[in-house]
Tab-separated table of C-alpha atoms (C1' of nucleotides) in Angstrom:
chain	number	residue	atom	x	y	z
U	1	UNK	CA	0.000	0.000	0.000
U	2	UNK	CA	2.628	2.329	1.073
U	3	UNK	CA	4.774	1.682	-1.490
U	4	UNK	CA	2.053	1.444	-4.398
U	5	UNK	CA	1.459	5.172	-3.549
U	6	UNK	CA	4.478	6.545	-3.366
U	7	UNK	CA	4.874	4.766	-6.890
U	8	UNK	CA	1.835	7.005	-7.580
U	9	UNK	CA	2.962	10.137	-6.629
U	10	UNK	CA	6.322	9.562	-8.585
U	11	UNK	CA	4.933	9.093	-11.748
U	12	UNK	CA	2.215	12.297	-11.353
U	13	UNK	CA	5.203	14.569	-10.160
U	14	UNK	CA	6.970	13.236	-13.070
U	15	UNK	CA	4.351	13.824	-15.601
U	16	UNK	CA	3.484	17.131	-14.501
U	17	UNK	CA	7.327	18.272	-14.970
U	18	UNK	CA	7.238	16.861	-18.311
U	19	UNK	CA	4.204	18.720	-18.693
U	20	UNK	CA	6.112	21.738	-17.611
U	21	UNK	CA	9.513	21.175	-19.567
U	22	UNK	CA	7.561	20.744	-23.030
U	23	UNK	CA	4.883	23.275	-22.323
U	24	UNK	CA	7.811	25.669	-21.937
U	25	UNK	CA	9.617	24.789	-24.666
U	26	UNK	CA	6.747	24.299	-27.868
U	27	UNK	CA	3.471	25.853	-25.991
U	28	UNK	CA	0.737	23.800	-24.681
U	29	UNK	CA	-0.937	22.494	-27.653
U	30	UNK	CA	1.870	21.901	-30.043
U	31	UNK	CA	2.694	19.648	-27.074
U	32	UNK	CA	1.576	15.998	-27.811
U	33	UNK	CA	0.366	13.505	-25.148
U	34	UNK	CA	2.201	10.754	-26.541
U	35	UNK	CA	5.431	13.417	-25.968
U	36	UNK	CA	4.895	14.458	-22.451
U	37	UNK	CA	4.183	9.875	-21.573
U	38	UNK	CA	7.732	9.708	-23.027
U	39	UNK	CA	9.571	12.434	-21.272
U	40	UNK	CA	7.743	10.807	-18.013
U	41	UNK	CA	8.647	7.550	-19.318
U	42	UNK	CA	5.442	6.554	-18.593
U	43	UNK	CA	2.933	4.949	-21.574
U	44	UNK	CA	0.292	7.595	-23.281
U	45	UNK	CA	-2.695	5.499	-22.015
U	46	UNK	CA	-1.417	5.945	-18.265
U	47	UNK	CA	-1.508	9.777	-18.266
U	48	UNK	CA	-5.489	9.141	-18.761
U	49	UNK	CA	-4.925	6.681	-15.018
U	50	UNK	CA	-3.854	9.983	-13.371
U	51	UNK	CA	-5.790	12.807	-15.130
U	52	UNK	CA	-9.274	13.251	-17.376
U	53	UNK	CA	-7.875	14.254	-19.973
U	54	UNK	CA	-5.047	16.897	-21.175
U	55	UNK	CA	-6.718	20.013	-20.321
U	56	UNK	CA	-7.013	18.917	-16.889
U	57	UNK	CA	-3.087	18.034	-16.788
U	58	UNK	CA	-2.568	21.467	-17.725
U	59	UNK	CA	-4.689	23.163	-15.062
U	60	UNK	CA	-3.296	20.431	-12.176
U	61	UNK	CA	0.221	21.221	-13.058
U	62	UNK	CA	-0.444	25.041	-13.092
U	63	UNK	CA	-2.525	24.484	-9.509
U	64	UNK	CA	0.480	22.339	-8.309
U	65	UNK	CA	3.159	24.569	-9.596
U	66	UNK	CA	1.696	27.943	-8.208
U	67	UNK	CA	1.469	26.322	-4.817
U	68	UNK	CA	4.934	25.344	-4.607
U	69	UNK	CA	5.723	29.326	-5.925
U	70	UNK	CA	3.566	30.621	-2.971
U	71	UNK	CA	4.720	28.206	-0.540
U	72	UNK	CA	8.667	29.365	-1.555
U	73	UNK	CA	7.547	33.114	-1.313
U	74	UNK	CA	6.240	33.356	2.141
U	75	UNK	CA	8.687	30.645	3.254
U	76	UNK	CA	10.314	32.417	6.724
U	77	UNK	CA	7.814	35.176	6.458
U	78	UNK	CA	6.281	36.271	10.071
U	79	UNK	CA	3.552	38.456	10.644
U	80	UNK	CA	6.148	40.061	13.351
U	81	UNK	CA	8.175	41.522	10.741
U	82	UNK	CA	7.378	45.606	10.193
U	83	UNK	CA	6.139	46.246	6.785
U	84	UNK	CA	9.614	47.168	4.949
U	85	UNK	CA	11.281	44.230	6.664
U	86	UNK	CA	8.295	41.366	5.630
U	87	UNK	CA	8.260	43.458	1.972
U	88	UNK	CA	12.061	42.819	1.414
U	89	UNK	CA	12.270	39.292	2.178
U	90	UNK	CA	9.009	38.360	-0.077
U	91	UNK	CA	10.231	39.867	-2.834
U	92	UNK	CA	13.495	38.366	-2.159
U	93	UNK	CA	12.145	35.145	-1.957
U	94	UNK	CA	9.793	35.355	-5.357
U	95	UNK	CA	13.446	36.489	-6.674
U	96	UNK	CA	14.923	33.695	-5.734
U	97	UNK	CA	12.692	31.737	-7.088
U	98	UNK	CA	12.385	32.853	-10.412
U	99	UNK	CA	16.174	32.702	-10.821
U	100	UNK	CA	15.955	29.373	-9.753
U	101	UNK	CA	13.094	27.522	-10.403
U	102	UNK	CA	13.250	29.402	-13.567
U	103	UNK	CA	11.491	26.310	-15.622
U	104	UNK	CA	8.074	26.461	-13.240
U	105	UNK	CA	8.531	30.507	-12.986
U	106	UNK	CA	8.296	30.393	-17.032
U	107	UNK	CA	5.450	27.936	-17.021
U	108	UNK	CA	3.453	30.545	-14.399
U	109	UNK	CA	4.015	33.512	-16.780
U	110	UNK	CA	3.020	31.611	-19.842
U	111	UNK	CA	-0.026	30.411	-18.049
U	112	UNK	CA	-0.849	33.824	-17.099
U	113	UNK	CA	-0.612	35.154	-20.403
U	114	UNK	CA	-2.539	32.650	-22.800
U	115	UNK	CA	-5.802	31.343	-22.830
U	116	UNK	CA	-4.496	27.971	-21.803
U	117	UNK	CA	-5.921	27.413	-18.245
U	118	UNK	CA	-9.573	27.568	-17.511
U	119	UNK	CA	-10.766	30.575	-15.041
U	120	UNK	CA	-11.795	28.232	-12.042
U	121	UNK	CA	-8.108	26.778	-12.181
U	122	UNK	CA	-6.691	30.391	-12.438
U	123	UNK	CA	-8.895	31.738	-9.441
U	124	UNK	CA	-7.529	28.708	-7.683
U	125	UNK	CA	-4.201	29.656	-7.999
U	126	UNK	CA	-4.521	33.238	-6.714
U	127	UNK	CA	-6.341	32.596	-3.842
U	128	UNK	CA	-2.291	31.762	-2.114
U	129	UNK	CA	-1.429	35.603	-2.300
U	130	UNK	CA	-3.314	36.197	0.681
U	131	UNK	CA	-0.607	37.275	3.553
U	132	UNK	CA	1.354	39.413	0.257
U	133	UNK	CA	-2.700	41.256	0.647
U	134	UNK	CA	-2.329	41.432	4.235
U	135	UNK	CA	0.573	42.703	4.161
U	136	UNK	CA	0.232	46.088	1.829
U	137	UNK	CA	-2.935	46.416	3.982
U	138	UNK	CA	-1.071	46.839	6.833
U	139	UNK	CA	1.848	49.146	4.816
U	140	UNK	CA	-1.217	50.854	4.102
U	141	UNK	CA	-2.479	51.610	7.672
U	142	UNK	CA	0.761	52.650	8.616
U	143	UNK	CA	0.957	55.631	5.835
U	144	UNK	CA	4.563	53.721	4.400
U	145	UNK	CA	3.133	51.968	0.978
U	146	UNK	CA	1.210	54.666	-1.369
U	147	UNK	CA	-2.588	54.075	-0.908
U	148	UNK	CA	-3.141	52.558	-4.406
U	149	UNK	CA	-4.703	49.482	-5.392
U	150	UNK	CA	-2.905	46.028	-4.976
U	151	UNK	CA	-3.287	45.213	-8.665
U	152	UNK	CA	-0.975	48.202	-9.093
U	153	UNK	CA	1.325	47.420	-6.201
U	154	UNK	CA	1.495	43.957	-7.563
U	155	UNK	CA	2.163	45.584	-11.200
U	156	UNK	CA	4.919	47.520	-10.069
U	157	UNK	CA	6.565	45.659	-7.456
U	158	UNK	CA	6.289	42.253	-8.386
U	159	UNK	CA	5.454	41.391	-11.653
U	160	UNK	CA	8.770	43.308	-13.363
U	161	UNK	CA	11.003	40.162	-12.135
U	162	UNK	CA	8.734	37.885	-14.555
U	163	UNK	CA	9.851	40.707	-17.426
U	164	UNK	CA	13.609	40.309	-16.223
U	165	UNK	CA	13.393	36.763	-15.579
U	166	UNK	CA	11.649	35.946	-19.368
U	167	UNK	CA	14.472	38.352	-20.930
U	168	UNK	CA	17.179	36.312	-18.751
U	169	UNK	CA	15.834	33.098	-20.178
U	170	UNK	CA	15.667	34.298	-23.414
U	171	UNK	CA	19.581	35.202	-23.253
U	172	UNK	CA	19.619	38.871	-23.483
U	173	UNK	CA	21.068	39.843	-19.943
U	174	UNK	CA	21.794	38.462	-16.892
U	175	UNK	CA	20.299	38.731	-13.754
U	176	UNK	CA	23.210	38.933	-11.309
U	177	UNK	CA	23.138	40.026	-7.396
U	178	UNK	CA	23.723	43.344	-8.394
U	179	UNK	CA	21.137	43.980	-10.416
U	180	UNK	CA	18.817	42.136	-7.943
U	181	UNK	CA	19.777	45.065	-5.287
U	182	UNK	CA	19.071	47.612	-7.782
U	183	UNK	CA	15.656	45.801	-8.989
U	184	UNK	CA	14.524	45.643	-5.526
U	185	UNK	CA	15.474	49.309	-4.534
U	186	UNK	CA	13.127	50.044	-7.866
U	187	UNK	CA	10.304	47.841	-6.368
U	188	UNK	CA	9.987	49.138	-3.449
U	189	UNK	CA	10.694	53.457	-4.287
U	190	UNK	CA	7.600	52.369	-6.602
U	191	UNK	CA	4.966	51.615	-4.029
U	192	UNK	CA	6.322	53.277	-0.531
U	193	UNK	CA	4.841	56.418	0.318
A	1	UNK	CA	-3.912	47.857	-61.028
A	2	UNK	CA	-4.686	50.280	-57.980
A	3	UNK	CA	-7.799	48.747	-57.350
A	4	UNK	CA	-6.254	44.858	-57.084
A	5	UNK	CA	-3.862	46.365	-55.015
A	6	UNK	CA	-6.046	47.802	-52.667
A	7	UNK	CA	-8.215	45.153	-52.471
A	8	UNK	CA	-5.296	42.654	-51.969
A	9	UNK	CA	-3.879	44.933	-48.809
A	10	UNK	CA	-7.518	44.758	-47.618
A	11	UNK	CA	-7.858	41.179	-47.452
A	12	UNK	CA	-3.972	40.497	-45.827
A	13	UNK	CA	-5.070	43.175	-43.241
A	14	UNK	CA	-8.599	40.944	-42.736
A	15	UNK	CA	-6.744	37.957	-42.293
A	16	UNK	CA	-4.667	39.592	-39.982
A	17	UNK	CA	-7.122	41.320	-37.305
A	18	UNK	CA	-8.704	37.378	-37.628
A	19	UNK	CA	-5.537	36.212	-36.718
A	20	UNK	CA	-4.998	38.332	-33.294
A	21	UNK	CA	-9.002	38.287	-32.593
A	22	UNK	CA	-8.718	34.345	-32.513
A	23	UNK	CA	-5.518	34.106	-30.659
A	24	UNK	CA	-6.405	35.998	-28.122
A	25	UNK	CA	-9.351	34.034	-27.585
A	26	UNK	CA	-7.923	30.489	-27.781
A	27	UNK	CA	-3.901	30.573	-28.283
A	28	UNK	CA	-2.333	30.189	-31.487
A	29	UNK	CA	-2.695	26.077	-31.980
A	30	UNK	CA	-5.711	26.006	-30.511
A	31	UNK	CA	-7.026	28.181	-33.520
A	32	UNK	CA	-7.513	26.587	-37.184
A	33	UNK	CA	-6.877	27.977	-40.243
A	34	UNK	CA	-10.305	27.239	-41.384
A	35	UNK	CA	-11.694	29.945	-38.633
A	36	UNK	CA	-9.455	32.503	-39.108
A	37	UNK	CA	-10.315	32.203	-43.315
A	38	UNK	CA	-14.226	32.399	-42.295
A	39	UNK	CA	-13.575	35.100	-39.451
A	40	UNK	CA	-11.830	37.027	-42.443
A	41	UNK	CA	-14.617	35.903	-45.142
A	42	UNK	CA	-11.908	34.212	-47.602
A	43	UNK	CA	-11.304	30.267	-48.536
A	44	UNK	CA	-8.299	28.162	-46.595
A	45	UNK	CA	-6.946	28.383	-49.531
A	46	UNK	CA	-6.321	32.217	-50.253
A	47	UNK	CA	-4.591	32.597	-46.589
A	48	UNK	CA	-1.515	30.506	-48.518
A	49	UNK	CA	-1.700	33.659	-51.464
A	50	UNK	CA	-0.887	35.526	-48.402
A	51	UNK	CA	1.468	33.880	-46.382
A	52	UNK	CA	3.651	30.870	-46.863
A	53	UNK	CA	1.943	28.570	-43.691
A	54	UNK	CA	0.317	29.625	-40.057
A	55	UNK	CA	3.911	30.131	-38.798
A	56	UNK	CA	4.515	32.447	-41.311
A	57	UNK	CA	0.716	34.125	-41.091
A	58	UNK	CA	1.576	34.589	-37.434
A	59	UNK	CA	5.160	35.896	-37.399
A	60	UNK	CA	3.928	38.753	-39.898
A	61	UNK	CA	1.089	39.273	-37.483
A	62	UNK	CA	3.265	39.834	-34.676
A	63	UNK	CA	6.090	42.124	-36.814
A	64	UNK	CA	2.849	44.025	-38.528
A	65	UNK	CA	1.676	44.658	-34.576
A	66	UNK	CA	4.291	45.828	-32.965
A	67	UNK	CA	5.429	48.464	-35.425
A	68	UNK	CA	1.916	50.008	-35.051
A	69	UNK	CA	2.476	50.339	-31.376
A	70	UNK	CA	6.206	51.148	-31.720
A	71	UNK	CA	4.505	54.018	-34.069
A	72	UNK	CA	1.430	54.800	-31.517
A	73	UNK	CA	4.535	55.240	-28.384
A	74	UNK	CA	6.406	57.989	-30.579
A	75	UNK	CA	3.807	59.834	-32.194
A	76	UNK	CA	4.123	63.365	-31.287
A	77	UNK	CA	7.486	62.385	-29.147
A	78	UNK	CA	10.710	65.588	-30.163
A	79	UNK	CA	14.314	64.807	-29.245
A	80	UNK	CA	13.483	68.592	-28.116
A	81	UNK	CA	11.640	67.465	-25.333
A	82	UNK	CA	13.354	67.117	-21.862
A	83	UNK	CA	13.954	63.578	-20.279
A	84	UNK	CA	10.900	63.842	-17.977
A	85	UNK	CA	8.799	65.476	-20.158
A	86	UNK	CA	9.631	63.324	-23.045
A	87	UNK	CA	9.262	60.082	-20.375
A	88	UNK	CA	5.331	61.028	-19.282
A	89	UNK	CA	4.567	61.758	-23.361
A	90	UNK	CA	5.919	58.535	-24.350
A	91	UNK	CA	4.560	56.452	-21.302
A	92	UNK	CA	0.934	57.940	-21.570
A	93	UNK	CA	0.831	56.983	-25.495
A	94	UNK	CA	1.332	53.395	-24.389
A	95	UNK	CA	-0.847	53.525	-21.606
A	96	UNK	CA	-3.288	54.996	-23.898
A	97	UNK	CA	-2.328	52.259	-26.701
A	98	UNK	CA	-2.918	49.172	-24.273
A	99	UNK	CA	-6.340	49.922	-23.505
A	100	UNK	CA	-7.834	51.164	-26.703
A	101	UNK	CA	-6.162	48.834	-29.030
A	102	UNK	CA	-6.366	46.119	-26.463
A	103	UNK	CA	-6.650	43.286	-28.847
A	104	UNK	CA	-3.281	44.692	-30.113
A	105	UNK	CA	-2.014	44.625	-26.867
A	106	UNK	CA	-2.813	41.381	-25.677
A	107	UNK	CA	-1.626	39.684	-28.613
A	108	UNK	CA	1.688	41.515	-28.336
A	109	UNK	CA	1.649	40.362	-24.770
A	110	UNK	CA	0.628	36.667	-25.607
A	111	UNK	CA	3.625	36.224	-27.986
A	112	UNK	CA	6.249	37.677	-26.091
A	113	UNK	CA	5.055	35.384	-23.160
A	114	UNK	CA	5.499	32.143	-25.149
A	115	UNK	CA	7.536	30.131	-27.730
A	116	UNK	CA	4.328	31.232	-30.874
A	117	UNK	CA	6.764	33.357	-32.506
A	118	UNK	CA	9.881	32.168	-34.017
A	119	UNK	CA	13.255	34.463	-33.163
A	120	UNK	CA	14.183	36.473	-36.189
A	121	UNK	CA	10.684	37.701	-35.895
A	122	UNK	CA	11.113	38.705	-32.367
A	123	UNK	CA	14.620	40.265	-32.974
A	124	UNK	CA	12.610	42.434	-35.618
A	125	UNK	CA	10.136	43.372	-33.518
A	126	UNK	CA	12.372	44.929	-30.560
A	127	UNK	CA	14.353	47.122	-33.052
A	128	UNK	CA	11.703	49.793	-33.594
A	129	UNK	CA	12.271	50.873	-29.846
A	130	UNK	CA	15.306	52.778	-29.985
A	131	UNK	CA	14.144	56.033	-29.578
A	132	UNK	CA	12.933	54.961	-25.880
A	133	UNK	CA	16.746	53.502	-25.441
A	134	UNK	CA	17.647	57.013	-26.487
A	135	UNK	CA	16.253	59.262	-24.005
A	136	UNK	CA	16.797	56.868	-21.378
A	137	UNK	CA	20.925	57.410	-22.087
A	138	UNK	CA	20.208	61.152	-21.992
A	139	UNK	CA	18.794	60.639	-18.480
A	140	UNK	CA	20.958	58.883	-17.436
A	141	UNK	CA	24.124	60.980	-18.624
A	142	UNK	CA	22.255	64.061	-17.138
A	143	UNK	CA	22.118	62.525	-13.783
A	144	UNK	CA	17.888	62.391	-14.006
A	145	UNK	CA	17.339	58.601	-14.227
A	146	UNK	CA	19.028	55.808	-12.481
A	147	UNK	CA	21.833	54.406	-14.040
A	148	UNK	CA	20.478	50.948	-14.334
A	149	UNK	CA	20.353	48.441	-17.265
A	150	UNK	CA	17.538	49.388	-19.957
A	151	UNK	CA	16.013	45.742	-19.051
A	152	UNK	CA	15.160	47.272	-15.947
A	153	UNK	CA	14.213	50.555	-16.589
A	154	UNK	CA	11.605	49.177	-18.823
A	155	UNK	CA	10.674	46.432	-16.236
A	156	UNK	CA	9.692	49.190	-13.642
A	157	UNK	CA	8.948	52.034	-16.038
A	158	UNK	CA	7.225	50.023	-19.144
A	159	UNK	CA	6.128	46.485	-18.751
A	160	UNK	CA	3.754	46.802	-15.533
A	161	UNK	CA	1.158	48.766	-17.934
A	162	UNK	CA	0.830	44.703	-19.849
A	163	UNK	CA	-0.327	43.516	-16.341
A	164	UNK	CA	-2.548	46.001	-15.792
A	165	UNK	CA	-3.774	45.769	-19.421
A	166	UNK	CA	-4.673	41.757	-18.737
A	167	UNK	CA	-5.825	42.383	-15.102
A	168	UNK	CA	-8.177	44.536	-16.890
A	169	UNK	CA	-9.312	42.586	-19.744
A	170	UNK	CA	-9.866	39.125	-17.190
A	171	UNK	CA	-11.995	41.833	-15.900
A	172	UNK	CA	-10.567	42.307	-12.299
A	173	UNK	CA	-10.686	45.777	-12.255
A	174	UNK	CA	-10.631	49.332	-14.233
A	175	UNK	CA	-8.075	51.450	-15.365
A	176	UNK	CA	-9.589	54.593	-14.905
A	177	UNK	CA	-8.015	58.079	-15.114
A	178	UNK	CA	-7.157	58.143	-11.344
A	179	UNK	CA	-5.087	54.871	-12.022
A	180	UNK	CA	-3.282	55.693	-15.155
A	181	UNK	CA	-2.146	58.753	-13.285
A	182	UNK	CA	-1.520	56.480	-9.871
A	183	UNK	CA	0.365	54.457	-12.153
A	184	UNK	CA	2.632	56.880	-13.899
A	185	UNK	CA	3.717	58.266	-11.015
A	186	UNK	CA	4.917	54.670	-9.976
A	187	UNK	CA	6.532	54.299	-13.028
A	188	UNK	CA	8.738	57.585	-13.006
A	189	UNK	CA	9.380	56.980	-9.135
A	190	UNK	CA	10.999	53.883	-10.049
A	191	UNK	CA	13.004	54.938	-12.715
A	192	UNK	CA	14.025	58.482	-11.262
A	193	UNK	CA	17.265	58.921	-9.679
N	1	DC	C1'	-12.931	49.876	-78.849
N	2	DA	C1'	-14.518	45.257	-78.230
N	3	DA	C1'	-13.727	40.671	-78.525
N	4	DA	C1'	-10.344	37.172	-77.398
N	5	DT	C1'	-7.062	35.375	-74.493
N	6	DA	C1'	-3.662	35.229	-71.007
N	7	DA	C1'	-2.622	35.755	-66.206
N	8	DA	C1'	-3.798	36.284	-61.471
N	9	DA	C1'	-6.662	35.671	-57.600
N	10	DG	C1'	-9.766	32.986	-55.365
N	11	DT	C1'	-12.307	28.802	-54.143
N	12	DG	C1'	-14.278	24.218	-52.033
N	13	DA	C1'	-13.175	19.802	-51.635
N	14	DA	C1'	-9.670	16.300	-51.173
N	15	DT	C1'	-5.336	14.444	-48.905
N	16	DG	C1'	-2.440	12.718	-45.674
N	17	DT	C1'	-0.790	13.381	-41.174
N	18	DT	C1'	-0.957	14.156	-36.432
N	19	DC	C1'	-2.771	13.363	-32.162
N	20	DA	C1'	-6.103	12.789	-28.064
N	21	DT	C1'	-8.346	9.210	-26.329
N	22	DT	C1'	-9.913	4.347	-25.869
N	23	DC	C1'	-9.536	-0.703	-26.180
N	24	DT	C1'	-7.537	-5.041	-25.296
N	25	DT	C1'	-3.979	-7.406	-23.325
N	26	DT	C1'	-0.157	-7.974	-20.082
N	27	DT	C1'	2.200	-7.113	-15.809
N	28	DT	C1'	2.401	-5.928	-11.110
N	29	DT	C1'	0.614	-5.771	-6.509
N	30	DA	C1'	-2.160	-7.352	-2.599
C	1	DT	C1'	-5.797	-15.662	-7.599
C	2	DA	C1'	-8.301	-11.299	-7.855
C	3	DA	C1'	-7.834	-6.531	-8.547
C	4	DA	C1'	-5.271	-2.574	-9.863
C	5	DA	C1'	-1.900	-0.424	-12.774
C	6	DA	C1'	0.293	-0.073	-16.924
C	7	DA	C1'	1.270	-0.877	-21.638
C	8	DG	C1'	1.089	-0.669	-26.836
C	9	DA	C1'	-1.704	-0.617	-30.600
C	10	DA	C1'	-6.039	0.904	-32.667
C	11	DT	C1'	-9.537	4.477	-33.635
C	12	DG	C1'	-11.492	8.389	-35.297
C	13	DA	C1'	-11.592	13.294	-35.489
C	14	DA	C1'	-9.314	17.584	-36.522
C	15	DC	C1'	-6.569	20.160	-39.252
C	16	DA	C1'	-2.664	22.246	-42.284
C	17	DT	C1'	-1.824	22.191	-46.766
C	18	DT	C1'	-2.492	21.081	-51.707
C	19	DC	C1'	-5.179	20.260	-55.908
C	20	DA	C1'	-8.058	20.965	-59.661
C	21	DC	C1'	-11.179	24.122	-61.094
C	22	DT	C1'	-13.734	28.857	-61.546
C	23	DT	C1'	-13.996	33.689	-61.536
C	24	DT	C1'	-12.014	38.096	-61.969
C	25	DT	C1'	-8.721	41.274	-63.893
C	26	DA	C1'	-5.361	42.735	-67.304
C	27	DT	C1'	-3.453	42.616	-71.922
C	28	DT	C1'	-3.394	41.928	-76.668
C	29	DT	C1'	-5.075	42.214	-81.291
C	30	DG	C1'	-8.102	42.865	-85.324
DNA sequence: CAAATAAAAGTGAATGTTCATTCTTTTTTA
DNA sequence: TAAAAAAGAATGAACATTCACTTTTATTTG
């Protein structure tokens, strides 16, 4: 029993970075089942044991993958921490994690920016931003973080590293600890007061 | 003769708007030629008169897009200008560009968020925006902006106006004339030394 | 200038391939 | 030895592209 499921588990967590790698690399429908079975060295017909069908292995990898991206971001994050403090380390962490989970921080941004994952799936995966929420609330209250809305806050602050991560992938510069300092100085002299 | 000609530039420009209408609806594999030849009233067969094969139809898409909004940004834009002044004229003609020509805009977004386009047509694409490159070196040399890589000036200063522009069109919220303002200011505090 | 003809543009229906999904059989696990 | 998991091959639909034909436009010629 024990070991039957952790078979299980192997071979989903397998597929679904498959998914991932190919996704990434030809888009999600020039992507063939019968290519993401062999990646996961798995057959075609067992994909269909683990999933409905391929638009749900798309929306459960995108599910799975933003969860591990949330769960690194606020990873060491306390409610303690004064607003400046808590912002730093978030956004160091979603750094961190775009340089180096780089394959699941492209699959996010594609998925964010096609038609490619059904709305109930995407809503899903947002719900995880909560404490980031909680946190400009409180910035907020305090009079540090400009009193603007947190799609823009998230616009300014946050979503450039995608921008700098996609152009890192796609060879034109490279993202080194210096120009993570001077990122994150431009995040945050964005959205403080 | 300057009535074929006309009629011919009518027909690739049909086949065109089809061809960002669609893909912004369902993703570029996800769309068949056959739709985008009825969206654009012509026979599966006359989209080949046009264009060598769907890579082809969309690579000219994407070139054909981005030089209008490379156009829309600098319209009106003078060397004369100063840096900040120049800045807030060019900014505001994209933020103006993303959410009237929004189809435009999301397409634009859509390719340059996913392996669709092929990379000589994405090379082409980024040349047109050297006037932007421009000013941002006479900021810099006049002590105005940060002296920061261009990849992250238009990270912070540019790119955050795509998120918006989706957040808006998945219908989350509005980008009113409060916001745009809100959101220039943002912009030019990240940027500004 | 009009009739005749050549050339170009356009078409709907085939063609052949690719691929998601299912079916039947085999292997593994309990 | 029964049930679950997995496999490979089969199925049928969808689709990019081509083909053979028609219509429109341009050019030539009497």
């Amino acid at each position: 029993m024990m070991a039957k499921l952790q078979k299980s588990i192997d071979k989903r967590n397998a597929l679904i970075n498959a998914t991932i790698a190919l996704v990434n690399n030809a888009g999600f429908h020039a992507t063939p089942m019968s290519k993401i079975a062999k990646l996961a060295n798995v057959s075609p017909a067992t994909i269909y044991l683990y999933f409905e069908n391929k638009q749900d292995l798309v929306n459960k990898t995108y599910i799975d993958v933003k969860a591990q991206y949330t769960a690194y971001a606020f990873k060491g994050y306390e409610e303690s921490m004064s607003v400046e403090e808590g912002f730093e380390h978030i956004w160091k962490r979603i750094a961190d994690f775009k340089l180096n989970a780089s394959e699941s921080a492209m699959f996010l941004s594609q998925c964010d920016n096609t038609p490619i994952i059904d709305e109930p799936s995407l809503q899903e995966g947002i719900k995880h931003l909560q404490p980031l929420l909680d946190l400009w609330k409180r910035g907020k209250d305090e009079g540090i973080i400009k009193p603007i809305s947190d799609y823009l806050l998230y616009a300014y602050a946050i979503n450039p590293l995608s921008f700098l991560m996609m152009a890192q992938k796609r060879g034109s510069f490279k993202l080194d600890e210096k120009q993570i300092e001077e990122a994150y100085e431009a995040a945050w002299s964005s959205i403080k007061k």
